[in-house]
Coordinates of C-alpha atoms in Angstrom, one line a residue:
M1 CA -0.2 0.1 0.1
G2 CA 1.0 3.5 -0.2
I3 CA 1.4 5.6 -3.6
H4 CA 0.9 4.2 -6.8
G5 CA 0.7 5.6 -10.3
A6 CA 3.5 8.7 -10.4
L7 CA 5.9 8.4 -7.8
Q8 CA 7.9 11.2 -8.7
P9 CA 6.3 14.7 -7.5
S10 CA 7.4 17.7 -9.3
F11 CA 10.3 19.4 -7.2
D12 CA 9.1 22.8 -7.0
D13 CA 10.9 24.8 -4.3
L14 CA 7.3 25.3 -2.7
G15 CA 5.4 22.5 -4.0
T16 CA 2.1 22.3 -4.1
P17 CA 0.1 23.8 -1.1
L18 CA -2.4 21.2 -0.1
S19 CA -5.3 24.0 0.2
D20 CA -4.6 24.5 -3.8
T21 CA -5.1 20.6 -4.5
V22 CA -7.8 19.1 -6.0
F23 CA -8.6 15.7 -4.7
C24 CA -10.7 12.9 -6.2
V25 CA -12.1 10.7 -3.5
L26 CA -12.8 7.1 -4.7
D27 CA -14.8 4.1 -3.8
L28 CA -15.8 1.3 -6.2
E29 CA -17.4 -1.8 -5.3
T30 CA -17.0 -5.0 -7.1
T31 CA -17.8 -8.7 -7.9
G32 CA -14.8 -9.7 -5.7
G33 CA -11.4 -9.0 -5.3
G34 CA -9.9 -10.9 -8.2
A35 CA -8.7 -9.8 -11.3
E36 CA -11.4 -11.7 -13.0
C37 CA -14.0 -9.6 -11.2
S38 CA -15.7 -6.6 -12.3
I39 CA -17.1 -3.0 -11.1
T40 CA -20.9 -3.1 -10.0
E41 CA -20.9 0.6 -8.8
V42 CA -18.6 3.8 -8.6
G43 CA -18.9 6.2 -6.4
A44 CA -16.6 9.6 -6.3
V45 CA -16.3 12.9 -4.7
K46 CA -14.2 16.0 -5.8
V47 CA -12.8 18.2 -3.0
Q48 CA -10.4 21.0 -2.7
G49 CA -9.7 23.2 0.4
G50 CA -12.2 21.4 2.6
R51 CA -15.1 22.3 -0.2
V52 CA -17.0 19.7 -2.0
L53 CA -17.0 20.6 -5.8
G54 CA -19.0 17.7 -7.3
E55 CA -20.0 14.3 -6.3
F56 CA -20.2 11.3 -9.2
Q57 CA -22.2 8.3 -8.6
T58 CA -23.5 5.6 -10.7
L59 CA -24.1 1.4 -11.1
V60 CA -22.6 -0.4 -13.5
R61 CA -23.9 -3.8 -15.3
P62 CA -20.9 -6.3 -14.7
P63 CA -20.5 -9.0 -17.3
S64 CA -21.3 -11.8 -15.3
R65 CA -24.0 -12.3 -12.2
I66 CA -22.9 -11.1 -8.7
P67 CA -22.0 -13.5 -6.3
A68 CA -24.7 -13.8 -3.3
M69 CA -22.3 -12.9 -0.8
I70 CA -21.3 -9.6 -2.0
Q71 CA -25.2 -8.9 -2.9
L72 CA -25.7 -9.6 0.9
L73 CA -22.4 -7.1 1.6
T74 CA -23.1 -4.8 -0.4
G75 CA -26.9 -4.5 -1.1
I76 CA -26.4 -4.4 -5.0
T77 CA -28.5 -7.2 -6.5
D78 CA -28.4 -8.4 -10.0
Q79 CA -31.6 -6.4 -10.7
M80 CA -30.4 -3.1 -9.7
V81 CA -27.2 -3.1 -12.3
A82 CA -29.4 -5.1 -14.8
T83 CA -30.4 -1.6 -16.7
A84 CA -27.3 0.3 -15.1
P85 CA -24.8 1.2 -18.1
S86 CA -21.5 -0.8 -18.6
L87 CA -18.0 0.1 -18.1
D88 CA -17.1 1.7 -21.2
G89 CA -20.2 3.9 -21.0
V90 CA -19.3 4.8 -17.5
L91 CA -15.2 5.0 -17.5
P92 CA -15.2 8.0 -19.9
A93 CA -17.3 10.3 -17.9
L94 CA -15.1 8.9 -14.9
D95 CA -12.1 9.7 -16.4
E96 CA -13.3 13.8 -17.3
F97 CA -14.3 14.0 -13.8
M98 CA -11.2 13.1 -12.2
A99 CA -9.2 15.3 -14.6
G100 CA -6.3 17.2 -12.9
T101 CA -7.3 16.2 -9.8
V102 CA -5.1 14.0 -7.1
L103 CA -6.6 10.7 -6.9
V104 CA -8.0 9.8 -2.9
A105 CA -8.7 5.7 -2.0
H106 CA -8.8 3.5 0.8
N107 CA -6.6 0.9 0.1
A108 CA -6.1 2.6 -2.7
R109 CA -3.8 -0.5 -4.5
F110 CA -7.5 -2.1 -4.9
D111 CA -9.2 0.7 -6.4
V112 CA -6.5 1.8 -8.9
G113 CA -5.9 -2.0 -9.8
F114 CA -9.6 -2.4 -10.8
L115 CA -9.3 1.3 -12.7
K116 CA -6.5 0.6 -15.1
R117 CA -7.9 -3.1 -16.2
G118 CA -11.1 -1.0 -16.7
Y119 CA -9.4 1.4 -18.8
E120 CA -7.2 -1.3 -20.5
S121 CA -10.7 -3.1 -21.3
V122 CA -12.1 0.1 -22.9
G123 CA -9.1 1.4 -24.4
I124 CA -8.7 4.8 -22.8
R125 CA -4.9 5.7 -21.8
W126 CA -4.5 5.8 -17.6
R127 CA -3.7 9.3 -16.8
S128 CA -1.5 8.3 -13.9
P129 CA -2.1 10.6 -11.3
H130 CA -0.9 10.8 -8.1
V131 CA -2.6 8.7 -5.4
V132 CA -3.1 9.0 -2.1
D133 CA -3.7 6.1 0.0
T134 CA -5.3 6.9 3.4
V135 CA -4.6 3.8 5.0
A136 CA -0.8 4.2 4.4
L137 CA -1.1 8.1 5.2
A138 CA -2.8 6.6 8.4
R139 CA -0.4 4.3 9.5
Q140 CA 2.1 7.1 9.5
L141 CA 0.1 9.7 11.3
L142 CA -1.9 8.0 13.8
L143 CA -0.4 6.0 17.2
R144 CA -1.4 2.4 17.9
D145 CA -3.6 3.3 20.8
E146 CA -5.6 5.9 19.2
V147 CA -7.2 3.3 16.7
R148 CA -6.9 -0.4 16.8
N149 CA -6.7 -0.7 13.0
C150 CA -7.0 1.3 10.0
K151 CA -10.2 0.3 8.6
L152 CA -12.9 2.8 7.0
A153 CA -15.2 2.3 9.5
T154 CA -13.0 2.4 12.2
L155 CA -11.1 5.8 11.0
A156 CA -14.7 7.3 10.1
A157 CA -15.7 6.8 13.7
H158 CA -12.2 8.4 15.0
F159 CA -12.5 11.4 12.7
H160 CA -16.4 11.7 13.9
A161 CA -17.2 11.8 10.0
S162 CA -20.7 13.0 8.7
T163 CA -21.4 9.9 6.8
E164 CA -21.1 6.0 7.8
P165 CA -19.8 3.9 5.8
N166 CA -21.7 0.9 4.6
H167 CA -19.9 -0.6 1.7
R168 CA -22.1 1.5 -1.0
A169 CA -19.6 3.4 -3.3
L170 CA -20.8 6.9 -2.8
S171 CA -21.2 6.5 0.7
D172 CA -18.0 5.5 1.6
A173 CA -16.2 8.1 -0.5
R174 CA -18.1 10.6 1.6
A175 CA -16.5 8.8 4.5
T176 CA -13.0 8.9 3.0
V177 CA -13.5 12.5 2.5
D178 CA -14.2 13.5 6.1
V179 CA -11.1 10.7 7.2
L180 CA -8.6 12.4 4.8
H181 CA -9.6 16.1 6.0
G182 CA -8.9 14.4 9.6
L183 CA -5.5 13.1 8.7
L184 CA -4.5 16.3 6.9
E185 CA -5.2 18.5 9.9
R186 CA -3.2 15.8 12.1
A187 CA -0.1 16.1 9.1
G188 CA -0.5 19.8 9.0
S189 CA 0.5 20.0 12.6
L190 CA 4.0 17.8 11.7
G191 CA 4.6 20.7 9.1
V192 CA 3.0 19.2 6.0
H193 CA 1.9 21.6 4.0
T194 CA 2.3 20.6 0.6
L195 CA 1.5 17.8 -1.8
E196 CA 4.9 16.8 -2.2
D197 CA 5.6 16.4 1.3
L198 CA 2.1 14.6 1.8
C199 CA 3.7 11.8 -0.6
D200 CA 6.5 11.6 1.7
V201 CA 5.0 11.3 4.9
M202 CA 3.7 8.0 3.1
L203 CA 6.8 7.0 2.0
R204 CA 8.2 7.6 5.4
V205 CA 10.7 10.3 4.7
S206 CA 11.3 11.4 8.2
P207 CA 10.6 15.0 9.1
E208 CA 14.2 15.9 9.7
R209 CA 14.8 15.1 6.3
R210 CA 12.0 17.0 4.9
A211 CA 12.5 20.2 7.0
K212 CA 16.0 20.4 5.1
R213 CA 14.2 20.8 2.0
V214 CA 14.3 25.1 2.5
W215 CA 18.1 24.4 1.4
A216 CA 17.1 23.9 -2.0
S217 CA 15.3 27.3 -2.3
E218 CA 18.2 29.6 -2.4
V219 CA 20.0 26.9 -5.4
P220 CA 19.2 28.2 -9.0
E221 CA 17.5 25.9 -11.7
A222 CA 21.0 25.9 -13.5
P223 CA 23.7 23.1 -14.7
G224 CA 26.4 22.9 -12.2
V225 CA 27.4 20.8 -9.5
Y226 CA 26.8 20.7 -5.7
W227 CA 28.2 19.2 -2.5
F228 CA 27.1 18.2 1.1
V229 CA 28.6 19.9 3.7
H230 CA 29.3 18.9 7.5
D231 CA 30.3 21.5 9.9
G232 CA 32.0 20.4 13.4
K233 CA 35.2 20.5 14.9
D234 CA 38.4 18.7 15.5
A235 CA 40.2 17.0 17.9
D236 CA 41.6 20.5 19.2
H237 CA 38.1 22.0 19.2
R238 CA 38.6 23.9 16.2
P239 CA 36.0 24.7 13.3
R240 CA 36.4 21.8 10.7
S241 CA 34.4 20.9 7.4
E242 CA 34.0 18.3 5.8
V243 CA 32.4 17.2 2.1
L244 CA 29.7 14.5 2.3
Y245 CA 28.7 14.4 -1.2
V246 CA 29.5 15.9 -4.5
G247 CA 26.9 15.5 -7.4
K248 CA 26.5 17.3 -10.8
S249 CA 23.3 18.0 -12.2
V250 CA 21.7 20.1 -15.3
N251 CA 19.2 21.3 -12.9
L252 CA 20.5 22.6 -9.5
R253 CA 17.5 23.0 -7.5
R254 CA 15.5 20.0 -9.1
R255 CA 18.7 17.6 -8.1
V256 CA 18.7 19.1 -4.8
A257 CA 15.4 18.9 -4.2
S258 CA 15.3 15.3 -4.6
Y259 CA 17.2 14.7 -1.4
F260 CA 14.7 15.8 0.9
T261 CA 12.0 13.9 -1.0
A262 CA 10.8 9.8 -1.2
A263 CA 12.6 9.9 -4.5
E264 CA 15.9 9.3 -2.8
Q265 CA 15.7 5.9 -1.4
R266 CA 19.5 4.9 -1.1
S267 CA 19.8 4.5 2.6
R268 CA 23.8 5.8 2.3
I269 CA 22.4 9.2 0.9
E270 CA 19.8 9.0 3.7
E271 CA 22.2 8.7 6.1
M272 CA 24.3 11.5 4.4
V273 CA 21.3 14.0 4.5
R274 CA 21.0 13.4 7.7
V275 CA 24.5 14.0 9.1
A276 CA 24.9 17.1 6.4
T277 CA 24.2 20.8 7.8
R278 CA 24.5 22.6 4.7
V279 CA 24.5 22.3 1.0
E280 CA 26.5 24.3 -1.6
H281 CA 26.4 24.8 -5.2
E282 CA 28.4 26.3 -8.2
V283 CA 27.0 27.2 -11.3
C284 CA 28.5 26.3 -14.5
A285 CA 28.5 27.2 -18.3
T286 CA 28.2 23.9 -19.8
D287 CA 27.1 19.9 -18.9
L288 CA 30.6 19.2 -19.7
E289 CA 31.9 21.8 -17.3
A290 CA 29.7 20.5 -14.2
E291 CA 30.9 16.5 -15.1
V292 CA 34.7 17.9 -15.2
R293 CA 34.2 19.9 -11.7
E294 CA 32.5 17.1 -10.4
L295 CA 35.2 14.7 -11.2
R296 CA 37.9 17.1 -9.9
M297 CA 36.4 17.8 -6.5
I298 CA 35.6 14.3 -6.0
A299 CA 39.7 13.9 -6.6
S300 CA 40.3 16.6 -4.4
H301 CA 38.0 15.8 -1.2
S302 CA 37.7 12.2 -1.4
P303 CA 34.0 12.6 0.2
R304 CA 33.2 9.3 2.2
Y305 CA 29.5 8.6 0.3
N306 CA 30.8 9.4 -3.1
R307 CA 31.2 5.6 -4.3
R308 CA 33.9 6.3 -6.9
S309 CA 36.1 8.6 -4.8
R310 CA 38.1 5.5 -4.6
R311 CA 38.3 4.7 -8.4
Q312 CA 38.3 7.4 -10.2
Q313 CA 41.8 7.7 -11.0
A314 CA 43.9 4.8 -13.0
V315 CA 44.8 2.4 -11.4
A316 CA 47.4 0.7 -13.3
W317 CA 49.9 0.8 -16.5
L318 CA 52.0 -1.1 -18.6
K319 CA 55.2 -0.1 -19.4
L320 CA 57.9 -1.4 -22.0
T321 CA 61.2 -1.2 -20.0
R322 CA 64.2 0.0 -20.6
E323 CA 67.2 -2.0 -20.6
A324 CA 69.1 -4.5 -22.6
F325 CA 66.2 -7.0 -23.6
P326 CA 62.8 -5.0 -22.2
R327 CA 59.8 -6.9 -20.6
V328 CA 56.3 -5.8 -20.0
A329 CA 56.0 -5.2 -16.6
V330 CA 52.8 -3.6 -14.6
A331 CA 53.5 -0.1 -13.2
R332 CA 51.3 1.8 -10.9
A333 CA 51.8 5.7 -12.5
V334 CA 53.0 6.9 -15.3
S335 CA 57.1 8.1 -15.0
D336 CA 58.8 10.5 -17.2
D337 CA 61.7 7.7 -17.4
G338 CA 61.5 7.3 -21.2
C339 CA 60.0 3.9 -20.8
D340 CA 56.8 3.1 -23.4
Y341 CA 53.9 3.5 -21.2
W342 CA 50.4 1.6 -22.1
G343 CA 46.6 1.6 -20.6
P344 CA 45.4 2.6 -18.1
F345 CA 43.9 -0.5 -16.5
S346 CA 41.0 -0.2 -14.3
S347 CA 43.3 -2.6 -11.8
A348 CA 46.5 -4.3 -11.4
R349 CA 44.8 -7.7 -12.1
A350 CA 43.9 -6.5 -15.2
A351 CA 46.9 -5.0 -15.6
R352 CA 48.9 -8.2 -15.0
A353 CA 46.3 -10.0 -16.9
A354 CA 47.3 -7.7 -20.2
A355 CA 50.7 -8.2 -19.6
E356 CA 50.2 -12.3 -20.2
V357 CA 48.4 -11.5 -23.1
V358 CA 50.9 -9.3 -24.9
G359 CA 53.6 -11.6 -23.5
E360 CA 52.1 -15.0 -25.2
A361 CA 51.2 -12.7 -28.5
F362 CA 55.1 -11.6 -29.3
G363 CA 56.7 -14.1 -27.5
L364 CA 58.6 -11.3 -24.8
R365 CA 60.2 -12.8 -21.6
G366 CA 58.4 -13.0 -18.6
C367 CA 61.4 -13.3 -16.3
T368 CA 62.1 -10.7 -13.9
V369 CA 65.8 -11.1 -14.2
R370 CA 68.1 -8.1 -15.3
L371 CA 70.0 -9.6 -17.9
S372 CA 73.3 -8.3 -19.7
P373 CA 73.7 -8.0 -22.9
H374 CA 77.6 -9.0 -22.4
R375 CA 77.6 -11.7 -20.6
P376 CA 75.7 -14.7 -21.6
I377 CA 73.7 -17.1 -19.1
T378 CA 71.9 -20.4 -19.5
A379 CA 68.2 -20.1 -20.8
C380 CA 65.7 -20.5 -18.4
A381 CA 62.8 -23.4 -18.8
A382 CA 60.5 -21.3 -20.7
G383 CA 63.4 -20.8 -23.4
Q384 CA 64.6 -24.5 -23.6
M385 CA 61.3 -25.2 -24.4
G386 CA 61.3 -22.6 -27.4
R387 CA 58.3 -20.3 -25.6
C388 CA 61.2 -17.8 -25.6
V389 CA 63.8 -16.8 -28.4
A390 CA 65.9 -16.7 -25.3
P391 CA 68.0 -13.7 -26.0
C392 CA 70.1 -14.1 -22.7
E393 CA 72.3 -16.6 -24.3
L394 CA 73.8 -13.7 -26.5
G395 CA 73.3 -16.0 -30.1
D396 CA 70.6 -15.7 -32.6
G397 CA 67.8 -14.7 -30.2
V398 CA 69.1 -11.1 -29.6
P399 CA 68.2 -9.8 -33.2
A400 CA 65.1 -12.4 -33.1
Y401 CA 63.9 -10.8 -29.7
A402 CA 64.6 -6.6 -30.8
A403 CA 62.3 -7.7 -33.5
L404 CA 59.8 -8.8 -31.1
V405 CA 59.7 -5.6 -28.7
E406 CA 59.9 -3.4 -32.2
S407 CA 56.5 -5.5 -33.0
T408 CA 55.1 -5.3 -29.1
R409 CA 55.9 -1.0 -29.4
R410 CA 54.2 -0.4 -33.0
A411 CA 50.9 -2.4 -31.4
W412 CA 50.9 -0.2 -28.6
L413 CA 51.5 2.6 -30.7
G414 CA 48.3 1.9 -33.1
D415 CA 47.7 -1.4 -34.4
I416 CA 46.3 -4.0 -31.7
R417 CA 45.2 -6.1 -34.7
P418 CA 48.4 -8.7 -34.3
A419 CA 48.6 -9.1 -31.1
L420 CA 44.7 -10.3 -31.2
Q421 CA 45.2 -12.7 -34.2
S422 CA 48.0 -14.1 -33.0
A423 CA 45.7 -15.8 -30.5
Q424 CA 43.7 -17.3 -32.6
P425 CA 45.5 -21.0 -33.4
K426 CA 45.3 -21.7 -29.6
L427 CA 41.5 -20.0 -29.2
M428 CA 40.5 -22.4 -32.3
R429 CA 42.1 -25.4 -30.5
L430 CA 40.4 -24.7 -27.2
V431 CA 37.0 -24.5 -29.0
Q432 CA 37.8 -27.8 -30.9
D433 CA 39.0 -29.6 -27.5
E434 CA 35.3 -28.5 -26.2
R435 CA 36.9 -26.3 -23.9
F436 CA 34.7 -23.4 -24.3
E437 CA 35.2 -22.2 -20.7
E438 CA 39.0 -21.7 -21.4
A439 CA 38.0 -20.3 -24.9
G440 CA 35.5 -17.6 -23.3
E441 CA 38.3 -16.6 -20.8
L442 CA 40.7 -16.2 -23.3
T443 CA 38.8 -14.1 -25.8
A444 CA 37.4 -12.0 -22.3
R445 CA 41.1 -11.5 -21.8
L446 CA 41.7 -10.4 -25.7
R447 CA 38.7 -7.9 -25.6
S448 CA 39.8 -6.4 -22.3
L449 CA 43.5 -5.8 -24.3
H450 CA 41.2 -4.1 -27.5
D451 CA 39.5 -1.8 -24.9
A452 CA 42.5 -1.0 -23.5
S453 CA 43.9 0.2 -26.9
A454 CA 41.0 1.7 -27.5
R455 CA 40.7 4.0 -24.4
H456 CA 45.2 4.4 -24.7
H457 CA 44.6 6.2 -28.1
R458 CA 41.1 7.8 -27.2
V459 CA 43.0 9.6 -24.2
L460 CA 46.2 10.2 -25.8
S461 CA 44.4 11.7 -29.2
V462 CA 43.4 14.8 -26.9
A463 CA 46.2 14.7 -24.2
R464 CA 49.0 15.6 -26.4
C465 CA 47.0 18.8 -28.5
P466 CA 48.6 21.9 -27.0
E467 CA 44.9 23.1 -27.5
I468 CA 41.2 22.4 -29.1
L469 CA 38.8 25.2 -29.0
A470 CA 35.4 23.3 -30.2
A471 CA 31.5 23.8 -30.1
A472 CA 28.6 21.5 -29.8
P473 CA 25.0 22.4 -29.7
G474 CA 23.6 22.4 -26.7
R475 CA 20.3 23.3 -24.9
R476 CA 21.1 27.6 -24.6
G477 CA 22.9 27.5 -27.8
W478 CA 26.1 26.7 -28.6
D479 CA 28.6 24.9 -26.0
L480 CA 32.0 25.9 -26.3
H481 CA 35.4 24.5 -24.8
C482 CA 39.0 25.2 -24.5
I483 CA 40.7 21.7 -24.0
R484 CA 44.2 22.0 -23.2
Y485 CA 46.6 18.7 -22.8
G486 CA 43.4 16.7 -22.2
R487 CA 42.4 19.4 -19.7
L488 CA 38.8 21.3 -19.4
A489 CA 40.7 25.0 -19.3
G490 CA 37.4 27.0 -19.9
A491 CA 33.9 26.5 -20.8
A492 CA 31.5 29.2 -22.0
T493 CA 27.9 28.9 -24.3
A494 CA 27.1 31.4 -27.3
P495 CA 24.4 32.1 -29.5
T496 CA 24.9 31.1 -32.7
A497 CA 25.7 34.4 -34.4
A498 CA 28.3 35.1 -31.5
V499 CA 29.9 31.5 -31.6
R500 CA 33.7 32.8 -33.2
Q501 CA 33.5 36.1 -31.3
S502 CA 33.0 34.5 -27.5
A503 CA 35.1 31.4 -29.0
D504 CA 38.2 33.8 -29.2
Q505 CA 37.2 35.5 -25.8
L506 CA 37.3 32.0 -24.4
R507 CA 40.2 31.5 -25.5
R508 CA 41.8 34.4 -23.8
D509 CA 40.3 34.0 -20.7
A510 CA 40.9 30.0 -20.4
E511 CA 43.5 28.4 -17.8
T512 CA 46.8 28.3 -18.7
V513 CA 48.1 24.5 -19.1
L514 CA 51.6 23.1 -18.9
P515 CA 52.6 20.2 -21.0
P516 CA 52.3 17.0 -19.2
P517 CA 55.0 14.4 -19.0
A518 CA 55.1 11.4 -20.9
A519 CA 52.4 12.2 -23.1
T520 CA 49.5 11.5 -20.5
P521 CA 46.4 14.3 -19.5
A522 CA 47.0 17.3 -18.1
G523 CA 43.8 16.6 -16.0
S524 CA 42.4 13.1 -14.5
V525 CA 42.1 9.9 -17.1
E526 CA 38.5 9.7 -16.6
E527 CA 38.3 14.1 -17.4
A528 CA 40.2 13.2 -20.5
E529 CA 38.0 10.5 -21.5
R530 CA 34.9 12.7 -20.7
I531 CA 36.4 14.9 -22.8
A532 CA 36.7 12.5 -25.4
S533 CA 33.2 11.5 -25.6
W534 CA 32.2 15.1 -25.7
L535 CA 34.2 15.7 -28.8
E536 CA 32.6 12.9 -30.4
T537 CA 28.8 14.4 -29.7
P538 CA 27.1 15.0 -33.0
G539 CA 27.1 17.8 -35.1
L540 CA 30.1 19.3 -32.9
R541 CA 32.2 22.1 -34.9
V542 CA 36.2 22.1 -34.6
L543 CA 36.9 25.4 -34.6
D544 CA 40.7 25.3 -34.0
V545 CA 43.3 22.4 -33.3
D546 CA 46.9 23.6 -32.2
G547 CA 48.3 20.0 -32.8
E548 CA 47.1 17.1 -34.5
W549 CA 43.6 15.7 -32.7
S550 CA 44.2 11.9 -34.4
W551 CA 44.4 8.4 -33.3
P552 CA 45.4 5.1 -35.4
I553 CA 42.7 3.1 -37.5
G554 CA 43.8 -0.3 -36.0
A555 CA 43.9 1.0 -32.6
C556 CA 40.0 0.3 -31.9
L557 CA 38.1 -1.9 -34.0
G558 CA 34.6 -2.4 -35.1
E559 CA 32.4 -5.4 -33.5
A560 CA 32.9 -7.4 -36.7
E561 CA 36.1 -6.5 -37.2
L562 CA 37.0 -7.4 -33.5
V563 CA 35.6 -10.9 -33.3
A564 CA 37.2 -11.6 -37.2
A565 CA 40.4 -10.4 -35.5
L566 CA 39.4 -13.2 -32.6
T567 CA 38.2 -15.9 -34.4
G568 CA 40.0 -15.1 -38.1
S569 CA 36.0 -15.9 -39.6
A570 CA 37.2 -13.8 -42.4
S571 CA 40.2 -15.8 -43.5
G572 CA 38.0 -19.3 -44.8
G573 CA 39.2 -22.1 -42.5
A574 CA 38.0 -20.5 -39.0
P575 CA 34.6 -21.4 -37.7
A576 CA 32.1 -18.5 -38.2
V577 CA 30.8 -16.5 -35.2
A578 CA 27.5 -17.7 -35.5
D579 CA 28.7 -21.5 -34.8
L580 CA 31.1 -20.3 -31.8
P581 CA 29.3 -21.2 -28.4
P582 CA 27.8 -18.3 -26.6
E583 CA 30.8 -18.0 -24.1
V584 CA 32.8 -17.5 -27.0
G585 CA 31.8 -15.4 -29.0
A586 CA 30.0 -12.0 -28.7
G587 CA 27.1 -12.6 -27.1
N588 CA 28.0 -12.1 -23.8
H589 CA 30.6 -9.4 -23.9
R590 CA 30.2 -5.7 -24.6
P591 CA 30.5 -4.4 -28.1
G592 CA 33.8 -2.7 -29.0
R593 CA 34.0 1.1 -29.3
R594 CA 34.1 2.7 -32.4
R595 CA 36.4 3.4 -34.4
A596 CA 37.9 7.0 -34.7
R597 CA 38.5 8.6 -38.2
S598 CA 42.2 9.0 -38.7
S599 CA 42.6 12.8 -38.5
I600 CA 39.6 14.8 -37.5
P601 CA 40.4 18.6 -39.7
A602 CA 39.3 21.6 -37.9
V603 CA 35.7 23.6 -39.1

């Protein structure tokens, strides 16, 4: 029981006053309680501010006989409904009577359920009105020692209703009106004065949480970021403020207001709102600026109620070490040490799996011994088994190993296809041997390798450009952004006629960004990814580029190309994708990102 229909009321700063709300109090009599039963009588009373605006009552001829027990309970007989209109003649008039009102019923789930089925049967669209259930409201507002139960007869007697309920639709609706007014009077003493507050009461939103709704009245209806703050004292009793949660929205007032209503049901966030002492905000020119500022605030404050505050930064990278015989190693961060880096990966575990795939694909050594280019040593077991060219022996394996390193470097620089294709024989053997689980694991690792390549070059493409100035269609004209080394340096909006003038002013006002080390973005990797996504917005116009914004065509494959590279389905002998088990093919995996163009010219 509770609210049915539209559960999300509007979040205007003041809400809808209960005195201005038009309620339609409804009651139905039926042939029973099952889904196959029918309506036999409809009664409704329209009220506003304590005044009755109108009443609606009619019997309804059901398609089947009324059970004897129901006739005895309601007093409605087959003879009484024999000349009554059928449901398709009643519901259009009832729908017009209820239009624009808040529907009220006692045990609303029952009445709304019958109405929805009736609307569907006669082909009328259900308006999905707000629904107030007087049973749910009574359970929240009345104490257990006040009423023994929440039946309509009990509540009508408690509130001294002028009409006694008697299982007839209009009488019960009139009694429910008096019960509603009694409950609204009780709710008003608790500070409930709007329809939104009333809905929150039924969904058990605490008074303390509702009281903080006034915070939203100071927030504008504009895009930006908001953050909840707790003001307290540290161990030395000095004032201390803690940022609890950071968020963004295209409409700050509506988003902030939602935290104090039943729309927000996450337990952690409810706890956060209870702890918070105030909410702050900052208006942003564009949605992208709001996203970026949210990321930066989460990174700088690490709010305890933001789940992603621990995972925003890249966790791990692969690097090709600088030594006599390079190997692939996992690094926690990119250093300016002259090594080739590739990534990032979401975790060290994912990076180690990718390193294993790269090592197998190109035959790089897996040992961690620092080898000398002048002093040979005996090859390890991998070299003796032919799984490594054994450059440590300083024989023919030295030039062969150098070629393998160069192939790895080329794959990292842009063409991931050789690494994917090298696993085809092993993948096909696993499939032929019906070792589908292992084949699925290998396919997942190869796809992860491909996704890492796409992510690496997507981020690198914006990170290596000293400046990109672009405009995209927005809600308020054109969104303009100045991007420097993968960091958002400035944002603005402009009408079509002033795009170029505003872009020139934005360039002058934008933040100065110094070149980052090792071709990584000047901001976070996630910020660079958000920027890259925005640069792919349909209708975007590149106004100016300092540098080359491009990425290799072999760094990211379409889904069909990716499957072909993994299975060799385009080369004749390998099985078609449709012939592979679903755990090996594309069915259980996310489609690959679309391939970018080799270069994107300025407009």
